[in-house]
Each structure stands twice: as structure tokens, then as C-alpha cells.
mmCIF file of C-alpha atoms in Angstrom:
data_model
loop_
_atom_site.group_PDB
_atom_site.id
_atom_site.type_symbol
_atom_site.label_atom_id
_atom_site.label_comp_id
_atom_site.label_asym_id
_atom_site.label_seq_id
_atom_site.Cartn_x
_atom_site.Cartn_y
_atom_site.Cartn_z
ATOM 1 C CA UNK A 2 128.472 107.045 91.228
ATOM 2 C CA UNK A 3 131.670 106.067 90.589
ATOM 3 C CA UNK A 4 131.545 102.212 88.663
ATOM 4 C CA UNK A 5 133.241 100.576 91.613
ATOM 5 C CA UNK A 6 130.344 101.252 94.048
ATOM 6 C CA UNK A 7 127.807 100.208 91.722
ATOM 7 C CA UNK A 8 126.647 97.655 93.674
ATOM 8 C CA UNK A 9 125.353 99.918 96.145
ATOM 9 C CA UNK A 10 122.944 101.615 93.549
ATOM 10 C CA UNK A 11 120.492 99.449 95.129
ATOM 11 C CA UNK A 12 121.563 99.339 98.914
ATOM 12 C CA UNK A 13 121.631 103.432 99.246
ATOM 13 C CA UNK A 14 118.107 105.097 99.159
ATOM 14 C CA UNK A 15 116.359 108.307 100.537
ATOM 15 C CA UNK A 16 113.339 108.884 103.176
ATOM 16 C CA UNK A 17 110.396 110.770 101.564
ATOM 17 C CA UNK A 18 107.639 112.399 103.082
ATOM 18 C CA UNK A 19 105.486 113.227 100.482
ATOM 19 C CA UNK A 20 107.492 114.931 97.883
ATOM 20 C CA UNK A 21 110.128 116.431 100.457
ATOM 21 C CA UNK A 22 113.082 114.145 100.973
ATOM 22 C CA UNK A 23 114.137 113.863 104.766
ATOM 23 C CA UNK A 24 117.232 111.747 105.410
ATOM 24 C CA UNK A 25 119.219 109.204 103.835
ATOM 25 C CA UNK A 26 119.070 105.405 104.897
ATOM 26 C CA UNK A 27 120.288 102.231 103.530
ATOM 27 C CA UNK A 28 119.368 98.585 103.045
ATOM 28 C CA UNK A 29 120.185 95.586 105.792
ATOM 29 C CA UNK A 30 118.432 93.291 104.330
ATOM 30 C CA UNK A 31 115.325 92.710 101.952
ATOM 31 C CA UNK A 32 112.965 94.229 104.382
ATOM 32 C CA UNK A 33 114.959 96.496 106.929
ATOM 33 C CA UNK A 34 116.744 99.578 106.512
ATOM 34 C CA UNK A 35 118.562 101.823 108.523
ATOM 35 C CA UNK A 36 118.941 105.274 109.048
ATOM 36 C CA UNK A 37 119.464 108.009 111.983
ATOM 37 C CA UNK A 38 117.374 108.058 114.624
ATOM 38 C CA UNK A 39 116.645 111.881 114.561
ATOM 39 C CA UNK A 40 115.292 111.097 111.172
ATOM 40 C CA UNK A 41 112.532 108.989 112.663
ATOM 41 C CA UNK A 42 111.970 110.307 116.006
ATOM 42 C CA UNK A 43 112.645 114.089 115.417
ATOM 43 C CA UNK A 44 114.999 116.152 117.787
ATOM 44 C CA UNK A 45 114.589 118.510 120.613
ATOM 45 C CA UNK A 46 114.344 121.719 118.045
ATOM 46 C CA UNK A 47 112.292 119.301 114.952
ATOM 47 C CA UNK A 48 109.371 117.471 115.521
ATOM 48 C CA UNK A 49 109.283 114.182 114.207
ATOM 49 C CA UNK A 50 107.300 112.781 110.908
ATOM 50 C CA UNK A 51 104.099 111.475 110.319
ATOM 51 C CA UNK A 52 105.259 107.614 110.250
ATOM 52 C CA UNK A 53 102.400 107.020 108.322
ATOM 53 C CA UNK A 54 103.502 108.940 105.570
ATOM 54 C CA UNK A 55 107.317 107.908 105.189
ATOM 55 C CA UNK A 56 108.603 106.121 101.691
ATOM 56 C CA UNK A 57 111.809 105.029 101.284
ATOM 57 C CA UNK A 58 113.198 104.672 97.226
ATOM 58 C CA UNK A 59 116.561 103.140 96.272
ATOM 59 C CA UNK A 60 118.649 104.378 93.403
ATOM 60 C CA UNK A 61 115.853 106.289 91.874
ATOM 61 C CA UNK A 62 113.731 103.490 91.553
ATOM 62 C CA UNK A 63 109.895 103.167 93.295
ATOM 63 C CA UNK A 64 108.984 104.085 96.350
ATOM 64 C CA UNK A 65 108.064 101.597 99.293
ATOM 65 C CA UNK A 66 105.693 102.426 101.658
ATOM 66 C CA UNK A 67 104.625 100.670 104.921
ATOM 67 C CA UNK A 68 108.168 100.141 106.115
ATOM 68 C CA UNK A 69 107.450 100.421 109.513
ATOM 69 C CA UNK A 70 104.849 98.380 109.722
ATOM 70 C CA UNK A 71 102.951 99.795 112.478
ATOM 71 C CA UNK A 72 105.544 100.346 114.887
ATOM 72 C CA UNK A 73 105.126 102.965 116.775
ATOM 73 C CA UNK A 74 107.787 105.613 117.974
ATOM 74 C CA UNK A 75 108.028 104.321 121.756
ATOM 75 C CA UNK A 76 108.675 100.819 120.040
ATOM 76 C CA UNK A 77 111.754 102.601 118.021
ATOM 77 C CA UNK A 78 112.973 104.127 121.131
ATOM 78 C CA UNK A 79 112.733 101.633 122.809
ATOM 79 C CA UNK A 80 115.030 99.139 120.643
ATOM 80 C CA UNK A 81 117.343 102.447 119.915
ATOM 81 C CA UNK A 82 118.068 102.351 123.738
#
């Protein structure tokens, strides 16, 4: 990373599902991220994750789990439309 986006070392991070990386997302705040919504919901061709098992890490640091906090997908779609 070049030094002058340093800062967002800790703003960039990755969506995990297990040990399998999925998509990319990044931090809006202390407790919200964001990220694409195929990532989340699936697509017509992928079906989507297993919420329950989705961790998101920023630059190579620890894992967080329970960011969705028991939302469910019609809940995402529904604030996506």
C-alpha cells in the first residue's frame, strides 16, 4: 500500500466465509460497512452465503463476526431498494 493511503489500512477489509474470502467491503463507520450487494444476497447464477457465517477483517487484523446482527436477507433487500 502505497504510504499515502495508509490511512485506509484500517477502513479497507475482506468478507470471509470460513477460510474462503468472498468480496471486499469497507468501513462507514465503527459498526457498518459496506460492500456489493451480490456479495450478500448472491446473484441469479450464485447462491448467496450463510449470513451466519460471514467475518469481515481489516488490514489483516482479527476477524469480526456478528456484523449483521440478525438481519435477515429480505431486510437487506429491502433497504437496497
Amino acid at each position: 500500500l502505497p504510504q499515502s493511503l495508509e490511512p485506509l489500512r484500517e477502513k479497507i477489509g475482506v468478507l470471509s466465509l470460513g477460510e474462503s474470502s468472498i468480496c471486499t467491503a469497507f468501513c462507514i463507520s465503527s459498526d457498518a460497512i459496506a460492500t456489493a450487494s451480490h456479495c450478500l444476497l448472491g446473484t441469479t447464477q450464485t447462491p448467496p452465503p450463510d449470513l451466519t457465517r460471514i467475518s469481515f477483517s481489516v488490514g489483516g487484523g482479527a476477524k469480526r463476526t456478528s456484523m449483521l446482527d440478525g438481519r435477515s436477507r429480505s431486510d437487506m433487500r429491502a433497504r437496497l431498494s
